[in-house]
Every structure is written in C-alpha cells, then in structure tokens.
Amino acid sequence: MKGNAAGVCYFFTSCYTTGRLMTKQLLVLFVAIWLPAATALANPRVFEEQVVPILASHCLSCHNDQDAKGGLSLATVTSLRKGGDSGAAINVDDPASSLLLEMIRGENPEMPKDADALNKEQIASLRAWIESGAEWPDEFTIRESSVTDFDWWSLQSLQQPAVPELDAAGQSWARTSIDAFIYQALRQESMLPAPEADRRTLIRRLYFDLIGLPPSPEAVDRFMKDDRPGAYQHVVDELLESPRYGERWARHWLDVVHYGDTHGYDKDKLRANSWPYRDYVIRSFNEDKPYTRFVREQLAGDVLWPDLRDGIEATGFISAGPWDFIGHAEVPEEKIDGQVARNLDRDDMVSSTMSTFLSSTVQCARCHNHKFDPVTQEQYYSLQAVFAALDRADRTYDRDPKIAAKRRELMLQQKTLQQRMDALNKELHTRAGGELKRFDEAIAELRAAQAKDSRAEFGYHSQIAAKADEVKWVQVDLGQAKSFEQVIVVGSHDDFNGIGAGFGFPLRFRIQATNDPEFKQDVVTLVDQTGRDLANPGTDPQLFRFASIDAQYIRFTATKLALRKNDYILALGEMMVLGSDRTNIAAKAQVSAFDSIEAPARWRRANLVDGFYRGVGSDKDVTSQLASLIQDRQQLLDRVKDVELSEQLLTAGEMIATNQQQLKALPEQQRIYVGTVHTGSGAFRGRGHLGGKPRNIHLLIRGEVTQPGQSVGPGTIPIRAEDNWRFSLEPDHSEGERRVALADWVVRHDNPLTWRSIVNRVWLYHFGRGIVDSPNDFGRMGQLPTHPKLLDWMAVWFRDQGQSWKELHRLIVTSSVYRQSTRSIPEYENRDAGNRFLWRMNRRSLEAEVVRDSVLSVSGKLRLDMYGPGFRDFVLERPEHSPHYEYHKHDPSDPGTHRRSVYRFLVRSQQQPFMQTLDCADPSQSVAKRDTTITAIQALTLMNNKFMVQMSKDFSDRLARKRSTIPAQVDLAYQLALNRDPEENERDSLTQLATEHGLANVCRVIFNLNEFLFVD
C-alpha cells in the first residue's frame, strides 16, 4: 500500500472534530477499502511530521484525555490502543479488520461528519500507517495545535514610513502628510482625487462629524462670507473646543464598549448608577485626555488614581457590558450555573478589553486554541485571570479628590488605631485568663439562642438635629411608682444604606428617675455617662445596676448625639426596667419624648418598650442574662487593669470614636456601577470577604466549567514569538496589580496593535470606512488595510506626538482627501465601487442619534444641559421583578427627554423602536461599525412616529413665531434644516402643501428629505 501518514492523521482529526462515536458498522465499512500493504512508516520522524500535525489540528479538541468523545482519546499511544466505546479503533495484527478505516471509505463516508471527505492520498496515508504497525513513541503525547506564525501585518513592529514624494500636481493638491499617501495610492491606480466640496457642504460635514449637530444659519453665513485663509481652520478649532464635541465622540466609544443602562439577559434589570462612566468618557474627550492615560484609567484607574474621580468612574468600562442577574445574584458561585455565569462574565471583560484596545479576537480561544491567530487557550485564560477577583457591582466613591484623600487618611488612621486597640485588648485578655474565656463562651451561647427568633430594625428615633450637643430625651411612664434596680438599654439596628448596629446610640448620656413627669423635682441620677465619649456598643444589651429605687418615670437623656450623615439623632432599639424578680416592668408602658419620628412600623415611641429589637429571642429573660454577663465580663476586665493600661484603653477608645465621627462627617459618597471587588451576601457574594483574593482560574477543556484543566496565572497574548506573555508579579501581589500590568502592556510603546487600532477607529468615523474595515479584528479573519503605510504613519504620529484626539481630528479634517466632494465618476465607480482608494468623499447617512438630535435642534426643542442620569423615553412597569419598558406610552412632548441622545437611558432587551429602525447600535454587543440600511420602514417611521409628528408641530410653531408668511416660513425651514434657500419650485410646492394641509406637514416632508438625513 502506498501513501503518506498525513491522510491517517487527517482522518483522526476529522473524527475528533465531529465528536461522533466510531460504530462497528463504520469500522466494517473501513475494511472494504483496505488495499495491499505498501511502504511502512516506521520512521518516528514520519509519524511526528505527517501524522501528528493532522491529529493535533483536527482531533484533539474532541478526543483528548480530558474530553474523550465516544470514549476515545488520541493523545497517547495507550489511549489509542485502548480504543473507545465501540471497541478498538485499529488492529495492527489484522489491519484490514480495523474499524477506523471503514469510516472514511466510499462515495459518502460516515466520517468526517459535516466536513469534506478525505481524499485518496489521505486515506492511503492512514492505511499505510496502520499497516506499518501504527508506530507511536511510548512517551509521546499529542497536544492540540496552535498557530505559531507571527508573520502578519498587524503584528509587525511599528516603523513610521517616509512621506511619499509627489509630483507637482500632487504637491499642489496635498495639504497634509495624509494626502501624500492617498495621492500616491490613487496615482498607482491611475486615478485622481475629486475636487474640493463647496463651502456649505464642508461646514455641514464638519459640524456633523465633530459635534453631531447641524450648523445654524448664522454659522453657515459667517463661513460663507469669511474669505480669510484660515477660515476653515477656525471652524475646526471652534468645534473641537465645543462641549458638544465630547458628546459626539463619546457615543462612538460607547458603541465599541457596549455600554448600556440595564443588565440585559432574562430580567434585564435597571442599572441606576452606570451613567457616571458615560459622563467620564464625554469629559475625557472634551479634556483631550492622552490616549495612554485614557486606557490605563479604564483598566486600572481605581488602583493608579484611587483619589481621583476619573480613576474610579473610568472602571465603568469593565462593567459596561451585559450581566446575568439570575446567574450571579440568584445562583451561588459553587453551583454549575453560577460558575458558567461568572466564566461568561470574565469572557466579556476579556473580549471587550482586547477588541476595544487591540482589535484582537482572543475570545475565539475560550474553547480551543485560536484557529487563525497566535493565541492559545492558556493565553486566553491568563487574561481571565487578570479579572479573576472582579464582579460588576455598585461601589461608593468621592468625586472631590480632597474628600477622597481625607477619607483615605482617616481610614488608614482607623486601621492603625484598631491595631493598637487590639494589642491592648490582647494584653488585657491575657491578664484575665481562663475566667474571661468562660464569660465569652457563655455570652456566645446566649447570642446563639437569641438568633433563633429575631426581629430587627425597630425602635425609637428622635427628630434630626443640626448639632451634636442638642439635648434629646425619651422617657418611660410605669403608670405608678414601682420598685426597680436595673435598666437595660439596647442599641437600634438598621440595614438601610449600610447604617448598621448601634445606629443613633449617643456618645454621652445619663439615665434618671423621678415621680415628677416634668423631671423638675426629686430627680435621681441612676447612670451618668456624660464625662467622655463612649464607643458604640452596637446591639449588645447595656445593663446598669444601682440601689433599688421607687419611681414612676425613667428618662434616658442624650447630651451628645450620634452623627447620622451631616446631622445628628438619638435612636434606641429597646429600654427595659427590671425589678428584683428580673421582670421587665416597662413592657408596653407609655413613652413620651422631647421629639420623635413616628414612621410605623420601623420607628415610633411605642417601639422602645414593645419587646422587639435586634437579636431578641423568644425567651425574653435571655436578654437580661446576656446584659448581666456582659456587665460582669466588663467588671472582670476592670479589675485586672492597672492605671496605665486603663488610661491607654480609654484614650484608644476615644480616638477610635473621634475617627469614626470624622468619617461620618464627610460628605455622602456617590455610587457607580463598575468592575470591582464585591462584598455581598447570598448568592452574589463576590471576593471582598476574602480580601479581594482572585479566583483560581483553570484552562477549561472545550470551554466547559465541568472540565477544568491546568491552573493559569495572569498574563496576556504574545505579539512576537519570543514574547514572555506571563506577568511577572510577586506571589502576594494585589488584585489591582494584575490590571495595572495589563494596562501597561496595552499602552506599551512597542505594542503595534494598540496604536494601529485607535487611529483606524477615528479614521472610520470620519470617512465611513476604516483603513482596516474590520475595526475589531486585525487578525487573519479580518480585512487587510487599504493603505498600510498611511495607517502606520498615523499610528506612530499619534503615539509620539502627544496622543491628542483633537490633533488627530485636525490632521484628518484639514486634509485635502477629507475635503473632497462626493461627486461620482462612472469610470472610477466601475473600478473601485467601494471607494477603497478614496478618489472621492463618501456620502454617509446620519446615525440615529444625530438624526434625533438634529430634529430636536431644528425644532428649537434641544436642551443642552450635560451629564447626570439618563433620560427615559419609556414608561417603566414592574421594575422590581422583570421590568417592562413601554416606549409607546411615552409622551414625546416631555421636555425632560429633549436632551442629546447620548444621555438616553439605554435598554438592552427592548431597544427604542424609533432608534432601532434607524440602525442604532445594540448595547448588548460591541459595535465597531454600525450597519447602514435603507428601508421603507425608516421612511414610514420618520413620517409617522409620535416623536416626529410632535417635533414637526414644534418646528412649525417655531417658524410661525419667526416669520409671518408661508413662503418666508418655508425659506426659514430650509435654512434651519438644510442650510440653504429653497429652489423656486421647492418653495412653490411646499407653500401649496402648507396652504392645503398645514405648515406642520411641510416640516414632516423636510425631515424626510435625503438632504436632511445624509451628509455629503
């Protein structure tokens, strides 16, 4: 038998690829193609060079030791000879009976499934290998193949090409270095550039490109009359300095990072705090932030600039995409579904990072090595390891950097003070010895008993005070004078907004008793804690013993109130008065107070003596026992203290209390939805309780969480074959150091993908087509650059000349190629219908947001207030479970929704129908280049949608206020919407239409003109 081993390998490969079991029938079929024995393949190099590559490329993804489909693995000689569920695959003693060959024979072979049949040479190779004895070195293991070829244009080192030298005609035409590259390419194709567009076209093009709004008639008139040499440059500068510029270009960036204001997936719940990231992007463009800083902030700003607003808000990039609420918040991470949700969540973080900043499709390596680009599964999962500690969740932060720095300083002080207090308490506990241990065990036992029947978050709450030294009191009326010898006070608890245990417990207070309800006569002070600030006791019952006294009224007076948030209050969970028989004689007693917040059922005076508070058990006596033990424990500690230790403890306690009050006195923090180390409860726990320790990341066989392979550390992908793609970090490194390492790698001076990617994106948005027209994929499955030298020249120029967005815009929009007309030349259309070589400017349809904003602007309804939560052009129903976004119920005349579209609340599951019809980006996926369609539905929508009908009416009202006759109104309409005067026949036709059907219908017609919806 003649042939080569490659065919054998390809067969195995195909079987692995299909994942089908090899049945006996198929193997019998294989026997029928058995031919006479021929050349043996005994040479191990033949096996390694011919057989192994095909097995590795086509088989190992399904048939390996970890994932043996049909029970068959082709990774080792042992597993090969063992065979699969259908028995032995080969029989070297009787090759003709090998089941393996039967599967590939005939006109319609069983294998490979869903792939081309093996050719005769491949079949012969497989047959020859088996007949030769299927030689396989004992220690040899086949591993899945990977691409190792780095010889690809986007991976080549960046070198700035020389600017082409042009002939006289080219020199006369070119204004910038960009033009030289374009002109050279055109001449090589025997083409010439189009003439420059007229001024009206140019100013409209600039306005729509740079700020996304139409120019006013006044702006057009000024430019048309300005004959100075720098008139065009002046308009460019003016637009780049406009705050509208950031709003326009932020929308492009938000498309790429798939920003949205809801989670997506099944329930698609709202994200109330995602918008600060959107505002960060707008500010960054307006500030012309250098690209290196822009990238590093979004990947690791919270680590690099933790006290700066941008450092925190920028990390909204990590959380911008969809999030599976059910898989995270309702399914524990230990469950399979929870692991799947978190794996997919990290996948989104990785793919978003690499697609956005490097135009790389690393996500293709989640289930197997990348088939086309040099990215392995291990490298992909090393990128998952970078984000292994993060979840998408709200975090608090300070927008004022001075406040952020002060908070950080106080928190560091708190940590130091607490360490000091812990050391003092350790010394105290050592002195107390075994007796203290017995107290702690008894207290723990009683607390466990309380936890069996708890009812929390109820008590008394005073009115809010402006100062800490305002006196507040609350008193209990026993109905008549009764004998008692103990008072127990329990602090309140409130889970709302993280207030916690001991909420409102005063820093200083006293307890008094009398028979006078006004507390003016015969007042006895039972407890005096007014000498110094006390530490917050939380909800531990505080027991106060004294000599037995007869009295009807007991008053608790706060002389220094607890800080709430920029104000002060008194709050208590419960107050008990115990007689000698330990019965609570204050239960259900009348309660009066200096003042009170009556907000049943949570807060009211009666709650002070209702028997319910944090941790109360069914056995009410447990509380008094616990209080007694706590007091006796404290008395033990007091006995073993000497003067020096006692003073140190008091001083440390005062300092901690002062520190806590200073922290509470800081302004309330804001919240933002970001990628962060999350500390939670229930299913959505996060890694905060583990100190932010990253999850262990394993290479997942075929991407299945149920088949974890080797453990993988943090790293990235190689750009060159010799690159060390693993991050060199200390063993005890922090979570954030991984993201800093990734950010620094992305913006490396010698990372060619980063700099090529960003200038290509900007070029695409100006010309409607990228130099590489697959802006998220610079790999082998993407497009080749039309002007590779120009791309490299711009990439190096941008990288090395300050990384200014605005300077890049200036370079592009002041070029002659940008200023060309859109005039078509039939000869050139036949040769370059897609205008790849830019022999003219591309005519482009306006994006959905620009159409909407232009309609608002022309109608006189556009509001230009910036930043803040997005407006909702829908009515929200059932927000607590599965929200319904009812767009048809929205009133388009609502002025609150007349802001620019970049501030629109973006829903993932139900896009706004009007915007979706106009090809708005889907916020559930990265949209590097929007689809552009022309459909009848668009025309119907622009004519009949409620928003368009309302804006047409508003436009007509504006015209009627400005002009008194219909012809004059039509003229103004054209000037506002199209920046020109109407032709005579246009004016006559629309005047007649207005006379017969009203001016609003004229406005509807104008809004539907191609001239309004396209930019030349």
Short mmCIF file of N, CA and C in Angstrom, two decimals, residues 20 110 145 170 200 285 324 502 534 545 656 727 950:
data_model
loop_
_atom_site.label_atom_id
_atom_site.label_comp_id
_atom_site.label_asym_id
_atom_site.label_seq_id
_atom_site.Cartn_x
_atom_site.Cartn_y
_atom_site.Cartn_z
N ARG A 20 -18.25 12.26 16.92
CA ARG A 20 -19.14 11.11 16.79
C ARG A 20 -18.45 9.84 17.27
N GLU A 110 -18.93 7.91 6.28
CA GLU A 110 -19.54 8.30 7.55
C GLU A 110 -18.75 9.42 8.22
N SER A 145 -2.91 21.61 18.39
CA SER A 145 -2.04 22.52 17.65
C SER A 145 -2.45 23.97 17.88
N GLY A 170 0.50 66.63 -7.40
CA GLY A 170 0.26 66.11 -6.06
C GLY A 170 0.62 67.11 -4.99
N ARG A 200 -20.70 75.22 1.77
CA ARG A 200 -21.87 74.77 2.53
C ARG A 200 -21.73 73.30 2.88
N PHE A 285 -13.00 63.16 26.38
CA PHE A 285 -12.86 63.69 25.02
C PHE A 285 -12.77 65.21 25.04
N ASP A 324 -25.52 38.82 33.78
CA ASP A 324 -26.57 37.85 34.06
C ASP A 324 -27.01 37.96 35.52
N GLY A 502 -26.13 49.76 66.32
CA GLY A 502 -25.86 50.90 67.19
C GLY A 502 -26.19 52.22 66.56
N LEU A 534 -18.29 57.66 74.50
CA LEU A 534 -18.29 56.21 74.63
C LEU A 534 -18.27 55.55 73.27
N ARG A 545 -26.77 48.66 86.85
CA ARG A 545 -27.28 48.28 88.17
C ARG A 545 -27.12 49.46 89.13
N ILE A 656 -10.63 56.23 68.54
CA ILE A 656 -11.40 55.48 67.54
C ILE A 656 -12.77 56.13 67.34
N PHE A 727 2.70 37.54 33.22
CA PHE A 727 3.07 38.70 34.03
C PHE A 727 3.99 38.27 35.17
N GLN A 950 -44.71 65.14 16.70
CA GLN A 950 -44.64 66.21 17.69
C GLN A 950 -43.58 67.24 17.31
#
